[in-house]
């Protein structure tokens, strides 16, 4: 039969993930999870600062345990990234604007 690209990529991801888990086992001495890390201190805010509001919303949507801390930091991240585009300089067809 024909294998679809999506099924192939999913299978490849599972194999790579299994290999990564085997290479870096999480022993019983370290039962931490992503939610434990994100809810510690200002880690969620730091993630948001370095990724932006779109990625914060994605992380909030894909994980119930991480969703709340990411939702809590979304308003301040939106203030840092208001979503405005500023264009400096340009060309109007006749002359170039070289100064701001």
Tab-separated table of N, CA and C in Angstrom:
chain	number	residue	atom	x	y	z
A	1	UNK	N	0.816	-1.191	0.000
A	1	UNK	CA	0.000	0.000	0.000
A	1	UNK	C	0.859	1.253	0.000
A	2	UNK	N	0.216	2.335	-0.185
A	2	UNK	CA	0.883	3.635	-0.209
A	2	UNK	C	0.836	4.246	1.190
A	3	UNK	N	1.979	4.713	1.648
A	3	UNK	CA	2.068	5.330	2.960
A	3	UNK	C	1.985	6.845	2.794
A	4	UNK	N	1.059	7.470	3.493
A	4	UNK	CA	0.913	8.919	3.368
A	4	UNK	C	2.076	9.624	4.067
A	5	UNK	N	2.342	10.837	3.649
A	5	UNK	CA	3.417	11.629	4.245
A	5	UNK	C	3.161	11.879	5.719
A	6	UNK	N	1.918	12.156	6.073
A	6	UNK	CA	1.582	12.434	7.469
A	6	UNK	C	1.841	11.205	8.338
A	7	UNK	N	1.416	10.043	7.880
A	7	UNK	CA	1.645	8.823	8.660
A	7	UNK	C	3.136	8.516	8.779
A	8	UNK	N	3.857	8.731	7.687
A	8	UNK	CA	5.305	8.505	7.715
A	8	UNK	C	5.988	9.435	8.709
A	9	UNK	N	5.639	10.724	8.670
A	9	UNK	CA	6.255	11.699	9.571
A	9	UNK	C	5.903	11.398	11.031
A	10	UNK	N	4.666	10.971	11.284
A	10	UNK	CA	4.257	10.613	12.643
A	10	UNK	C	5.051	9.412	13.140
A	11	UNK	N	5.213	8.417	12.298
A	11	UNK	CA	5.977	7.229	12.678
A	11	UNK	C	7.446	7.585	12.914
A	12	UNK	N	8.000	8.412	12.052
A	12	UNK	CA	9.383	8.855	12.205
A	12	UNK	C	9.566	9.626	13.508
A	13	UNK	N	8.610	10.502	13.809
A	13	UNK	CA	8.670	11.261	15.061
A	13	UNK	C	8.641	10.318	16.263
A	14	UNK	N	7.749	9.336	16.254
A	14	UNK	CA	7.664	8.393	17.375
A	14	UNK	C	8.983	7.635	17.564
A	15	UNK	N	9.593	7.224	16.460
A	15	UNK	CA	10.863	6.491	16.556
A	15	UNK	C	11.972	7.393	17.112
A	16	UNK	N	12.054	8.609	16.614
A	16	UNK	CA	13.083	9.532	17.101
A	16	UNK	C	12.861	9.886	18.564
A	17	UNK	N	11.601	10.075	18.938
A	17	UNK	CA	11.292	10.396	20.328
A	17	UNK	C	11.658	9.234	21.239
A	18	UNK	N	11.347	8.004	20.809
A	18	UNK	CA	11.695	6.815	21.592
A	18	UNK	C	13.210	6.692	21.732
A	19	UNK	N	13.936	6.984	20.653
A	19	UNK	CA	15.398	6.927	20.708
A	19	UNK	C	15.954	7.983	21.657
A	20	UNK	N	15.384	9.180	21.623
A	20	UNK	CA	15.831	10.243	22.523
A	20	UNK	C	15.548	9.882	23.978
A	21	UNK	N	14.376	9.300	24.233
A	21	UNK	CA	14.028	8.883	25.599
A	21	UNK	C	14.954	7.783	26.082
A	22	UNK	N	15.316	6.856	25.192
A	22	UNK	CA	16.222	5.772	25.570
A	22	UNK	C	17.628	6.305	25.849
A	23	UNK	N	18.046	7.308	25.075
A	23	UNK	CA	19.383	7.872	25.256
A	23	UNK	C	19.475	8.740	26.509
A	24	UNK	N	18.359	9.313	26.918
A	24	UNK	CA	18.340	10.212	28.080
A	24	UNK	C	17.203	9.806	29.018
A	25	UNK	N	17.350	8.664	29.694
A	25	UNK	CA	16.258	8.199	30.556
A	25	UNK	C	16.025	9.131	31.730
A	26	UNK	N	14.769	9.270	32.056
A	26	UNK	CA	14.366	10.084	33.211
A	26	UNK	C	14.209	9.141	34.376
A	27	UNK	N	15.176	9.082	35.224
A	27	UNK	CA	15.153	8.143	36.335
A	27	UNK	C	14.109	8.493	37.378
A	28	UNK	N	13.937	7.603	38.318
A	28	UNK	CA	12.965	7.842	39.385
A	28	UNK	C	13.418	8.948	40.316
A	29	UNK	N	14.707	9.296	40.284
A	29	UNK	CA	15.206	10.368	41.135
A	29	UNK	C	14.785	11.744	40.621
A	30	UNK	N	14.365	11.829	39.355
A	30	UNK	CA	13.969	13.107	38.762
A	30	UNK	C	12.579	12.980	38.138
A	31	UNK	N	11.548	13.063	38.970
A	31	UNK	CA	10.187	12.907	38.434
A	31	UNK	C	9.583	14.218	37.926
A	32	UNK	N	10.418	15.149	37.461
A	32	UNK	CA	9.906	16.447	37.025
A	32	UNK	C	9.200	16.336	35.679
A	33	UNK	N	8.285	17.237	35.477
A	33	UNK	CA	7.521	17.324	34.238
A	33	UNK	C	7.615	18.760	33.734
A	34	UNK	N	7.199	18.969	32.498
A	34	UNK	CA	7.223	20.313	31.934
A	34	UNK	C	6.434	21.287	32.801
A	35	UNK	N	5.292	20.862	33.303
A	35	UNK	CA	4.469	21.738	34.142
A	35	UNK	C	5.214	22.153	35.410
A	36	UNK	N	6.002	21.234	35.979
A	36	UNK	CA	6.774	21.564	37.178
A	36	UNK	C	7.801	22.656	36.881
A	37	UNK	N	8.418	22.564	35.742
A	37	UNK	CA	9.442	23.537	35.364
A	37	UNK	C	8.811	24.889	35.051
A	38	UNK	N	7.735	24.881	34.280
A	38	UNK	CA	7.101	26.134	33.856
A	38	UNK	C	6.510	26.893	35.031
A	39	UNK	N	5.998	26.197	36.012
A	39	UNK	CA	5.373	26.876	37.147
A	39	UNK	C	6.385	27.310	38.205
A	40	UNK	N	7.656	27.041	37.988
A	40	UNK	CA	8.697	27.426	38.930
A	40	UNK	C	9.193	28.830	38.620
A	41	UNK	N	9.060	29.726	39.570
A	41	UNK	CA	9.588	31.079	39.423
A	41	UNK	C	9.053	31.801	38.198
A	42	UNK	N	9.950	32.405	37.483
A	42	UNK	CA	9.553	33.211	36.326
A	42	UNK	C	9.833	32.498	35.013
A	43	UNK	N	9.863	31.182	35.028
A	43	UNK	CA	10.186	30.423	33.820
A	43	UNK	C	9.133	30.650	32.735
A	44	UNK	N	7.859	30.642	33.104
A	44	UNK	CA	6.803	30.855	32.111
A	44	UNK	C	6.950	32.226	31.458
A	45	UNK	N	7.228	33.233	32.251
A	45	UNK	CA	7.399	34.581	31.702
A	45	UNK	C	8.617	34.640	30.782
A	46	UNK	N	9.696	33.999	31.175
A	46	UNK	CA	10.898	33.974	30.345
A	46	UNK	C	10.637	33.273	29.020
A	47	UNK	N	9.897	32.188	29.059
A	47	UNK	CA	9.517	31.504	27.818
A	47	UNK	C	8.722	32.460	26.934
A	48	UNK	N	7.775	33.147	27.521
A	48	UNK	CA	6.954	34.085	26.769
A	48	UNK	C	7.737	35.236	26.174
A	49	UNK	N	8.695	35.757	26.928
A	49	UNK	CA	9.517	36.868	26.440
A	49	UNK	C	10.334	36.437	25.227
A	50	UNK	N	10.838	35.221	25.269
A	50	UNK	CA	11.705	34.757	24.186
A	50	UNK	C	10.944	34.153	23.003
A	51	UNK	N	9.667	33.886	23.156
A	51	UNK	CA	8.922	33.286	22.044
A	51	UNK	C	7.863	34.208	21.472
A	52	UNK	N	7.182	34.970	22.321
A	52	UNK	CA	6.131	35.862	21.845
A	52	UNK	C	4.743	35.325	22.144
A	53	UNK	N	3.721	36.166	21.961
A	53	UNK	CA	2.363	35.783	22.349
A	53	UNK	C	1.769	34.636	21.536
A	54	UNK	N	2.113	34.519	20.273
A	54	UNK	CA	1.537	33.431	19.463
A	54	UNK	C	1.953	32.071	20.011
A	55	UNK	N	3.216	31.930	20.355
A	55	UNK	CA	3.709	30.658	20.884
A	55	UNK	C	3.180	30.391	22.291
A	56	UNK	N	2.997	31.440	23.079
A	56	UNK	CA	2.409	31.280	24.416
A	56	UNK	C	1.000	30.730	24.276
A	57	UNK	N	0.239	31.266	23.320
A	57	UNK	CA	-1.137	30.773	23.107
A	57	UNK	C	-1.136	29.315	22.658
A	58	UNK	N	-0.178	28.939	21.821
A	58	UNK	CA	-0.096	27.546	21.369
A	58	UNK	C	0.215	26.630	22.538
A	59	UNK	N	1.212	26.993	23.336
A	59	UNK	CA	1.576	26.159	24.485
A	59	UNK	C	0.424	26.070	25.472
A	60	UNK	N	-0.293	27.148	25.621
A	60	UNK	CA	-1.469	27.174	26.499
A	60	UNK	C	-2.549	26.220	25.996
A	61	UNK	N	-2.696	26.125	24.685
A	61	UNK	CA	-3.753	25.293	24.099
A	61	UNK	C	-3.408	23.805	24.093
A	62	UNK	N	-2.136	23.468	23.973
A	62	UNK	CA	-1.780	22.057	23.806
A	62	UNK	C	-1.555	21.310	25.114
A	63	UNK	N	-1.476	22.005	26.220
A	63	UNK	CA	-1.196	21.334	27.474
A	63	UNK	C	-2.090	21.875	28.583
A	64	UNK	N	-2.856	21.009	29.178
A	64	UNK	CA	-3.723	21.430	30.289
A	64	UNK	C	-2.899	21.863	31.500
A	65	UNK	N	-1.836	21.110	31.783
A	65	UNK	CA	-1.051	21.410	32.979
A	65	UNK	C	-0.223	22.682	32.824
A	66	UNK	N	0.193	23.005	31.625
A	66	UNK	CA	0.988	24.200	31.379
A	66	UNK	C	0.092	25.373	30.978
A	67	UNK	N	-1.118	25.075	30.577
A	67	UNK	CA	-2.032	26.106	30.090
A	67	UNK	C	-2.291	27.224	31.063
A	68	UNK	N	-2.502	26.901	32.316
A	68	UNK	CA	-2.801	27.949	33.300
A	68	UNK	C	-1.635	28.916	33.512
A	69	UNK	N	-0.411	28.417	33.793
A	69	UNK	CA	0.680	29.383	33.965
A	69	UNK	C	0.947	30.199	32.699
A	70	UNK	N	0.788	29.595	31.542
A	70	UNK	CA	1.004	30.347	30.305
A	70	UNK	C	-0.116	31.366	30.106
A	71	UNK	N	-1.327	31.009	30.499
A	71	UNK	CA	-2.436	31.958	30.422
A	71	UNK	C	-2.245	33.136	31.358
A	72	UNK	N	-1.621	32.868	32.506
A	72	UNK	CA	-1.369	33.945	33.472
A	72	UNK	C	-0.364	34.972	32.959
A	73	UNK	N	0.590	34.525	32.150
A	73	UNK	CA	1.610	35.463	31.673
A	73	UNK	C	1.260	36.066	30.314
A	74	UNK	N	0.175	35.625	29.705
A	74	UNK	CA	-0.182	36.148	28.380
A	74	UNK	C	-0.434	37.656	28.367
A	75	UNK	N	-1.188	38.243	29.322
A	75	UNK	CA	-1.382	39.705	29.280
A	75	UNK	C	-0.087	40.519	29.313
A	76	UNK	N	0.871	40.231	30.219
A	76	UNK	CA	2.108	41.021	30.166
A	76	UNK	C	2.927	40.784	28.890
A	77	UNK	N	2.845	39.585	28.331
A	77	UNK	CA	3.570	39.316	27.085
A	77	UNK	C	2.947	40.115	25.944
A	78	UNK	N	1.633	40.235	25.939
A	78	UNK	CA	0.971	41.045	24.909
A	78	UNK	C	1.377	42.514	25.015
A	79	UNK	N	1.639	42.984	26.225
A	79	UNK	CA	2.101	44.371	26.402
A	79	UNK	C	3.502	44.527	25.801
A	80	UNK	N	4.352	43.522	26.000
A	80	UNK	CA	5.707	43.575	25.448
A	80	UNK	C	5.712	43.473	23.927
A	81	UNK	N	4.761	42.710	23.384
A	81	UNK	CA	4.653	42.507	21.942
A	81	UNK	C	3.291	43.006	21.475
A	82	UNK	N	3.130	44.317	21.295
A	82	UNK	CA	1.795	44.847	20.965
A	82	UNK	C	1.302	44.472	19.573
A	83	UNK	N	2.177	43.985	18.710
A	83	UNK	CA	1.741	43.567	17.387
A	83	UNK	C	1.732	44.674	16.357
A	84	UNK	N	2.401	45.774	16.645
A	84	UNK	CA	2.476	46.883	15.703
A	84	UNK	C	3.694	46.714	14.797
A	85	UNK	N	3.539	47.105	13.558
A	85	UNK	CA	4.648	47.071	12.612
A	85	UNK	C	5.034	48.508	12.297
A	86	UNK	N	6.297	48.819	12.466
A	86	UNK	CA	6.800	50.154	12.171
A	86	UNK	C	7.746	50.060	10.980
A	87	UNK	N	7.517	50.883	9.978
A	87	UNK	CA	8.350	50.876	8.787
A	87	UNK	C	9.085	52.207	8.717
A	88	UNK	N	10.394	52.122	8.598
A	88	UNK	CA	11.226	53.317	8.530
A	88	UNK	C	11.883	53.362	7.156
A	89	UNK	N	11.861	54.526	6.540
A	89	UNK	CA	12.426	54.657	5.211
A	89	UNK	C	11.404	54.238	4.172
A	90	UNK	N	11.825	54.166	2.947
A	90	UNK	CA	10.916	53.731	1.907
A	90	UNK	C	11.213	54.361	0.565
A	91	UNK	N	10.364	54.099	-0.383
A	91	UNK	CA	10.516	54.610	-1.740
A	91	UNK	C	9.124	54.862	-2.298
A	92	UNK	N	8.860	56.085	-2.726
A	92	UNK	CA	7.525	56.427	-3.220
A	92	UNK	C	7.424	56.388	-4.741
A	93	UNK	N	8.424	55.838	-5.401
A	93	UNK	CA	8.419	55.769	-6.853
A	93	UNK	C	9.273	56.848	-7.493
A	94	UNK	N	9.549	57.904	-6.754
A	94	UNK	CA	10.363	58.990	-7.284
A	94	UNK	C	11.596	59.269	-6.431
A	95	UNK	N	11.463	59.104	-5.151
A	95	UNK	CA	12.601	59.418	-4.275
A	95	UNK	C	12.637	58.431	-3.100
A	96	UNK	N	13.812	58.275	-2.539
A	96	UNK	CA	13.995	57.399	-1.388
A	96	UNK	C	14.000	58.227	-0.110
A	97	UNK	N	13.366	57.667	0.884
A	97	UNK	CA	13.395	58.304	2.204
A	97	UNK	C	14.517	57.636	2.978
A	98	UNK	N	15.588	58.355	3.196
A	98	UNK	CA	16.768	57.782	3.840
A	98	UNK	C	16.885	58.110	5.311
A	99	UNK	N	16.029	58.977	5.794
A	99	UNK	CA	16.119	59.340	7.220
A	99	UNK	C	14.840	58.959	7.938
A	100	UNK	N	14.939	58.929	9.227
A	100	UNK	CA	13.773	58.586	10.041
A	100	UNK	C	13.202	59.843	10.636
